[in-house]
XYZ file of C-alpha atoms in Angstrom:
368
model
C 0.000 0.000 0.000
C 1.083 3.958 -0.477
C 1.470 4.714 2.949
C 3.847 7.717 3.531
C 5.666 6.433 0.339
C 8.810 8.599 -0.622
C 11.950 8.366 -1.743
C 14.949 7.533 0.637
C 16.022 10.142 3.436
C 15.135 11.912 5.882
C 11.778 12.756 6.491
C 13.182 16.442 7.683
C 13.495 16.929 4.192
C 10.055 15.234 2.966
C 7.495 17.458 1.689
C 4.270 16.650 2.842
C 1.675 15.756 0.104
C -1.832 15.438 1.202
C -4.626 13.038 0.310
C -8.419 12.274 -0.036
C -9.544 9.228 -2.354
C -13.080 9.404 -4.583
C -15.030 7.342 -1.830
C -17.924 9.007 -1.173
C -20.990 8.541 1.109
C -24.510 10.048 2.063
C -23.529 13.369 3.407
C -19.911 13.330 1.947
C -19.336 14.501 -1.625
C -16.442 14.866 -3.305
C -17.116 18.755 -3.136
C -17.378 18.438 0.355
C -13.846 16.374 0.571
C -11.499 18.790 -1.355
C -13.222 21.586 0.533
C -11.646 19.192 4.124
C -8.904 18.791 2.521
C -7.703 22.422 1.427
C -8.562 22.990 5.429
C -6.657 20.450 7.082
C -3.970 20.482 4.711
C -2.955 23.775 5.570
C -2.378 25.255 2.103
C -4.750 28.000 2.586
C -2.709 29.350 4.913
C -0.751 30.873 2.164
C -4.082 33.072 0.846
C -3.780 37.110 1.790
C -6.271 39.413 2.181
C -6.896 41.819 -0.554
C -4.122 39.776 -3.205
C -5.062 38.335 -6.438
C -4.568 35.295 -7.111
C -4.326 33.303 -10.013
C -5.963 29.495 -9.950
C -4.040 28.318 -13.430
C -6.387 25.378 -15.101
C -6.727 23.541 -18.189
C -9.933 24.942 -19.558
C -10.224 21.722 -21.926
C -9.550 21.741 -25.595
C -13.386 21.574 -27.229
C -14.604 17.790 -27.470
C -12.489 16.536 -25.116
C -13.763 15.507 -21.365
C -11.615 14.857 -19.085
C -10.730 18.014 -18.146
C -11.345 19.164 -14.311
C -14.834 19.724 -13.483
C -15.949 23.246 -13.091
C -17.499 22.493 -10.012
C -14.220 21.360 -8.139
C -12.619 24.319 -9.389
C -15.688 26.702 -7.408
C -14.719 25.084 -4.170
C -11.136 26.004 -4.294
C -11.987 29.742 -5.538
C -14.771 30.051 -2.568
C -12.253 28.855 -0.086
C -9.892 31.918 -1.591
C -12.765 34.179 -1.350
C -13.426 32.984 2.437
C -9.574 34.569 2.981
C -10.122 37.809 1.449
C -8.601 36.786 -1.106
C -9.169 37.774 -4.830
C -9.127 34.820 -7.221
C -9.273 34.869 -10.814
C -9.673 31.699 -13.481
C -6.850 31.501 -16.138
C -5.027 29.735 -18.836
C -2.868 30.632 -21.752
C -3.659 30.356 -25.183
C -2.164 27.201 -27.205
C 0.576 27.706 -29.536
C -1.109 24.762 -31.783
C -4.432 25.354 -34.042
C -7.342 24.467 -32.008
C -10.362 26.072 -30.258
C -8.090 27.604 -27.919
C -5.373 29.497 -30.414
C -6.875 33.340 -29.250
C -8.909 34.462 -26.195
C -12.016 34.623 -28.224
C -12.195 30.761 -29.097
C -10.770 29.725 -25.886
C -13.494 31.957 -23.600
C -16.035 30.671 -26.038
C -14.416 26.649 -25.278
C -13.951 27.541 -21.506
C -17.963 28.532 -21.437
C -19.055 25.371 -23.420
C -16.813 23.455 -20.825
C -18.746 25.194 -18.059
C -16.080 27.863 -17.010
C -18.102 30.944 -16.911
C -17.829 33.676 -14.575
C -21.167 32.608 -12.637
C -20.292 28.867 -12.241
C -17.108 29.274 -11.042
C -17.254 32.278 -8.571
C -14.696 34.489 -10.031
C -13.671 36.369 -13.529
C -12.332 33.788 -16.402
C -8.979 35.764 -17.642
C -7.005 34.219 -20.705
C -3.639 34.937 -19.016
C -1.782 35.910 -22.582
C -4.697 38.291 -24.422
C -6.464 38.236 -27.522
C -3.354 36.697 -29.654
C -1.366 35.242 -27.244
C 1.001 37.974 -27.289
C 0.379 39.996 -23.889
C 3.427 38.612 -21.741
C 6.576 39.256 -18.922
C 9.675 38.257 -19.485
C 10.903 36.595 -16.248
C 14.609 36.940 -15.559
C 15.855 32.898 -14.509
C 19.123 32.617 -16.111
C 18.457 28.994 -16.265
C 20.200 26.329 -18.083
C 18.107 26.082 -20.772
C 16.210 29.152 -20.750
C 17.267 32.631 -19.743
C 14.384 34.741 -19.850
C 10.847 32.703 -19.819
C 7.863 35.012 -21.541
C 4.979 34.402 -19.149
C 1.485 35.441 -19.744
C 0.600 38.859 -18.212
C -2.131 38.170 -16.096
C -0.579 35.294 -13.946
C 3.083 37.089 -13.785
C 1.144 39.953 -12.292
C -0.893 37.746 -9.966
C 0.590 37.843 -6.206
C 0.035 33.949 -5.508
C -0.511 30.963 -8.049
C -3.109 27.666 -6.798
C -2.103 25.328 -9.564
C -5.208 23.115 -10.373
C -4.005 20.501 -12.531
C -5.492 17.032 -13.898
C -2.647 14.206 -13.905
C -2.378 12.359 -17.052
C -0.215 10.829 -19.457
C 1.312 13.496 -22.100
C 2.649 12.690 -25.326
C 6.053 14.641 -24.809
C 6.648 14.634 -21.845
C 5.472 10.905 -20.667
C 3.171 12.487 -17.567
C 1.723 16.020 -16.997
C 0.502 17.166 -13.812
C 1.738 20.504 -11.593
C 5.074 21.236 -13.349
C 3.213 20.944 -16.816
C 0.095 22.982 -15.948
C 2.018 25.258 -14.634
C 5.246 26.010 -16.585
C 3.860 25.174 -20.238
C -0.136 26.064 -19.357
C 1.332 29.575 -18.328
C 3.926 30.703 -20.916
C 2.514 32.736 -24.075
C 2.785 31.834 -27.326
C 6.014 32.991 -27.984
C 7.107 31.119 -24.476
C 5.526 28.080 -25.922
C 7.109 28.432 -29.026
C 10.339 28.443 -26.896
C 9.746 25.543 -24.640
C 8.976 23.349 -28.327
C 11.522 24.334 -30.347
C 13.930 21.342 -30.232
C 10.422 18.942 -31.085
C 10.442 19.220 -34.899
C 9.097 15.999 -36.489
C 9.787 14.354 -39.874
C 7.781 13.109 -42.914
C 7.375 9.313 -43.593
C 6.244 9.732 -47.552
C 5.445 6.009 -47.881
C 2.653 6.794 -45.557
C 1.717 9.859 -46.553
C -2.162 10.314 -48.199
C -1.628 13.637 -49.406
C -4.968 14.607 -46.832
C -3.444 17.996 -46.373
C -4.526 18.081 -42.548
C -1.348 18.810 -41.599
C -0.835 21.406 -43.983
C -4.050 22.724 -43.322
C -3.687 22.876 -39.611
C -0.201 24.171 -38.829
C 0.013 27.081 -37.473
C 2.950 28.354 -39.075
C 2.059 27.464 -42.492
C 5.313 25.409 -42.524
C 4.004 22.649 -44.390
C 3.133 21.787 -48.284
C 1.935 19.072 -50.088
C 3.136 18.016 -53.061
C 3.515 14.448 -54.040
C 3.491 14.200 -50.207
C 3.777 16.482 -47.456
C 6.912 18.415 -47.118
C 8.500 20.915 -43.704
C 10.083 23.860 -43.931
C 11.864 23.748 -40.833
C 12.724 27.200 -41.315
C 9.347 28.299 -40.687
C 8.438 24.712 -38.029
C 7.747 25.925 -34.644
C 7.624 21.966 -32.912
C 4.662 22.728 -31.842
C 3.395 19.216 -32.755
C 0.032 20.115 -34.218
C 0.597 18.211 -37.486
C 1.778 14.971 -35.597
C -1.915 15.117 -33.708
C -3.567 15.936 -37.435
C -1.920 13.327 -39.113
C -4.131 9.339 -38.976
C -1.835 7.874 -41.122
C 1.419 7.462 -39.370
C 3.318 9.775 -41.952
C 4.034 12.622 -39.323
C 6.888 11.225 -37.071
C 8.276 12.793 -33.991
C 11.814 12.706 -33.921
C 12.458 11.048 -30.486
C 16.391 12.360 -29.437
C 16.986 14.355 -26.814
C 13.889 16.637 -27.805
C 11.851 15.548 -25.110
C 13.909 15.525 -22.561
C 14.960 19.876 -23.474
C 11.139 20.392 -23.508
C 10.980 18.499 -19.696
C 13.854 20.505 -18.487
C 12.556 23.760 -20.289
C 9.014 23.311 -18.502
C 10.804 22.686 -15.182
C 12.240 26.433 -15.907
C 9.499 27.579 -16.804
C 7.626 26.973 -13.918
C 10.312 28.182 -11.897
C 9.739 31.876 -13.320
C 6.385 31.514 -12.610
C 6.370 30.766 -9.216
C 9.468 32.668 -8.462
C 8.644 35.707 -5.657
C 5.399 34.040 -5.034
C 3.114 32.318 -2.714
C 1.583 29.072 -4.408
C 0.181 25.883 -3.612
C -0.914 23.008 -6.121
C -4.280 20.900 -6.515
C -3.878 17.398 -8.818
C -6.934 15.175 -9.623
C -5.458 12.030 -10.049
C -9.137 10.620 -12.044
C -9.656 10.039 -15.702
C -6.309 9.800 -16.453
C -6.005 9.443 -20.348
C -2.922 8.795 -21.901
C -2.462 12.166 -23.712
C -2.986 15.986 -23.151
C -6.323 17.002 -22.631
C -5.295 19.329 -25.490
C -6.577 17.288 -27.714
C -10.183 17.445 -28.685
C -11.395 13.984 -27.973
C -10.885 11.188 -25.474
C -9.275 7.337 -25.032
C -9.855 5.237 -22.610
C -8.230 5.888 -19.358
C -4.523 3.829 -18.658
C -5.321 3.413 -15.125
C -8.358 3.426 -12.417
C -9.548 6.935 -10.680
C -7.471 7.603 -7.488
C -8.158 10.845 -5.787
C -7.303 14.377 -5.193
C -3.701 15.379 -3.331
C -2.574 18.759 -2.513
C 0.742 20.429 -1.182
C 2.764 23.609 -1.267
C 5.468 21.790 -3.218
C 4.509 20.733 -6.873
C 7.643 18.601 -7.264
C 6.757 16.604 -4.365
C 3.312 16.401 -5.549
C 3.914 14.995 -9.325
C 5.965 12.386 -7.472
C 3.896 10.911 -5.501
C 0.658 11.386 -8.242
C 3.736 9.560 -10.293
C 4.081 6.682 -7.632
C -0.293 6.379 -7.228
C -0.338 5.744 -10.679
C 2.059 3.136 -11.087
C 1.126 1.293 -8.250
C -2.416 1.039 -9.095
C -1.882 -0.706 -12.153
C 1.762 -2.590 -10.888
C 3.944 -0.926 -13.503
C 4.635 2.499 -14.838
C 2.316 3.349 -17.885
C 3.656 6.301 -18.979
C 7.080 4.490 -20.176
C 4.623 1.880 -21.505
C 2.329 4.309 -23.758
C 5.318 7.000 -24.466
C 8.684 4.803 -24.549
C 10.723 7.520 -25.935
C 10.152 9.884 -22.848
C 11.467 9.336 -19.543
C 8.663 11.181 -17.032
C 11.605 11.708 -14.267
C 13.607 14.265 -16.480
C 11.169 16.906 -15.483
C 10.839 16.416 -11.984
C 14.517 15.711 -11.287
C 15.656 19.088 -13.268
C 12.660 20.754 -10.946
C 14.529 19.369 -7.828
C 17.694 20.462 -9.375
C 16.984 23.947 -9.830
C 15.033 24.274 -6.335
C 11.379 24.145 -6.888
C 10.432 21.380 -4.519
C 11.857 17.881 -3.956
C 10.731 14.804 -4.795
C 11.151 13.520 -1.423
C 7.691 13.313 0.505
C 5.351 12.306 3.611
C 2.165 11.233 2.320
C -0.757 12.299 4.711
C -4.337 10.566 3.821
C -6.939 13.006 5.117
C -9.921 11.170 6.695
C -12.977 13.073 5.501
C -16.054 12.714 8.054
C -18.443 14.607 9.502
């Protein structure tokens, strides 16, 4: 059983990660248990009067549905609101083709998903503008990234409650805290950044000449001929033609592209939390095995788990990392993605001194 599973050492240096499973009964909801949970966990404790703050979610690309209800996402912004505090829902706009490319078509998706202003308790802000293009550079001087382009409206928030769904990502192997919050923040040009070593190749045996992936790139880097053709001059990485193509003829090239991108995201979310006051929300339930980027769903790769919070997102992946694998007895991430390796991220996170993937788990009893 996961019973204050971490990593070896000492427990001084455990973050503690705390837990609620999706067991419910008469007089217990699931509302009602992340609302006991945010309480006796503590994390509110970082909420000040009078500051806004930014509760960063996936709104959910249009058809898909295993985004985070809208309902959760009320209990966590009334519990701000109970501080004083002044929460606000956000995301970034995508760097890929989609219903979520500008502010327009991603309010319009975040309604049809239920994220309005009225069900959720608190404005719905795209975080990067109309075209993705209202951002702050962040000074990190990282390895891999020196100044990270973050969207406006979270850089200027004073705290960050990351609110992120765990699930399997085709980049990256897993994406949970790190992801939501150092990719789902960045603008476009930040995203841009983050992809630009992910630049995929053409198989032409396989190719149909469908045009999707012509039509659908962003960048207009892509022409079909007598099959479909990059110009890598113009190729962002942002991957949209790989999810386009049903044929097999768009091929990621697997080197040590994903691994940048993991590392890049870990630096990432270090400018974004960097001189603020955070703490981070996973729902471990409905875990599919890509993005909920894309705009429709496959079955999930392992059984619904629960909800865990802490103040340390590293710490929190992990053990979200470890529930996963242990419910099924291996690691499906490595199964479904082989050419990603799901630690890079979180061991460049420890690295640089966002969290550590050392932790205590507590399980929070939820009764009356």
């Amino acid at each position: 059983m996961l019973v204050q599973k971490s990593m070896e050492g000492d427990l001084m240096d455990k973050a503690k990660v705390f837990f609620t499973d999706f067991s419910t009964k008469p007089g217990m909801s699931l509302l009602k248990k992340l609302e006991i949970l945010l309480e006796r966990s503590g994390v509110l404790q970082i909420v000040e009067e009078g500051k806004m703050a930014a509760v960063k979610i996936h709104f959910g690309e249009y058809g898909n549905l295993a985004y985070i209800r809208p309902n959760y996402t009320r209990v966590i912004v009334d519990e701000l609101k109970k501080r004083g505090a002044v929460p606000f829902v956000t995301d970034a706009n995508t760097l890929y083709k989609g219903s979520r490319s500008n502010a327009v078509d991603h309010l319009k998706t975040a309604v049809v998903n239920g994220y309005s202003a009225e069900v959720v308790g608190a404005p719905v802000i795209i975080a990067d503008g109309l075209r993705g293009s209202d951002e702050v550079k962040i000074r990190i001087d990282g390895d891999y990234v020196k100044e990270a382009k973050i969207g406006s409206a979270i850089a200027l928030a004073d705290c960050v409650i990351s609110v992120a769904h765990f699930k399997g990502h085709e980049q990256t192997g897993f994406g949970g805290a790190l992801k939501n919050i150092g990719m789902g923040s960045a603008s476009r040009s930040g995203k841009m950044e983050q992809h630009s070593n992910s630049k995929p190749v053409i198989d032409k045996q396989n190719c149909v000449k469908c045009r999707m992936c012509e039509i659908n790139c962003p960048a207009s880097a892509i022409s079909v001929g007598d099959y479909a053709s990059i110009d890598y001059e113009k190729c962002i990485g942002c991957g949209q033609c790989i999810a386009m193509c049903n044929f097999g003829a768009v091929i990621p090239v697997w080197d040590s592209s994903t691994e940048l991108l993991s590392m890049k995201i870990a630096e990432y979310s270090k400018a974004v939390l960097q001189g603020k006051k955070s703490f981070h929300v996973n729902f471990i339930n409905n875990i599919s095995p890509n993005c909920d980027c894309w705009g429709m769903n496959e079955p999930p790769i392992a059984p619904d788990i629960g909800i865990a919070v802490s103040l340390d997102p590293v710490a929190l992946d992990q053990a979200c990392y470890d529930f996963v694998k242990e419910s099924v007895g291996y690691d499906p991430f490595a199964k479904i993605h082989s050419h990603t390796d799901s630690l890079v991220q979180l061991e460049h996170a420890r690295k640089i001194g966002i969290g550590n993937r050392e932790y205590e788990l507590v399980r929070i009893s939820c009764s009356l």
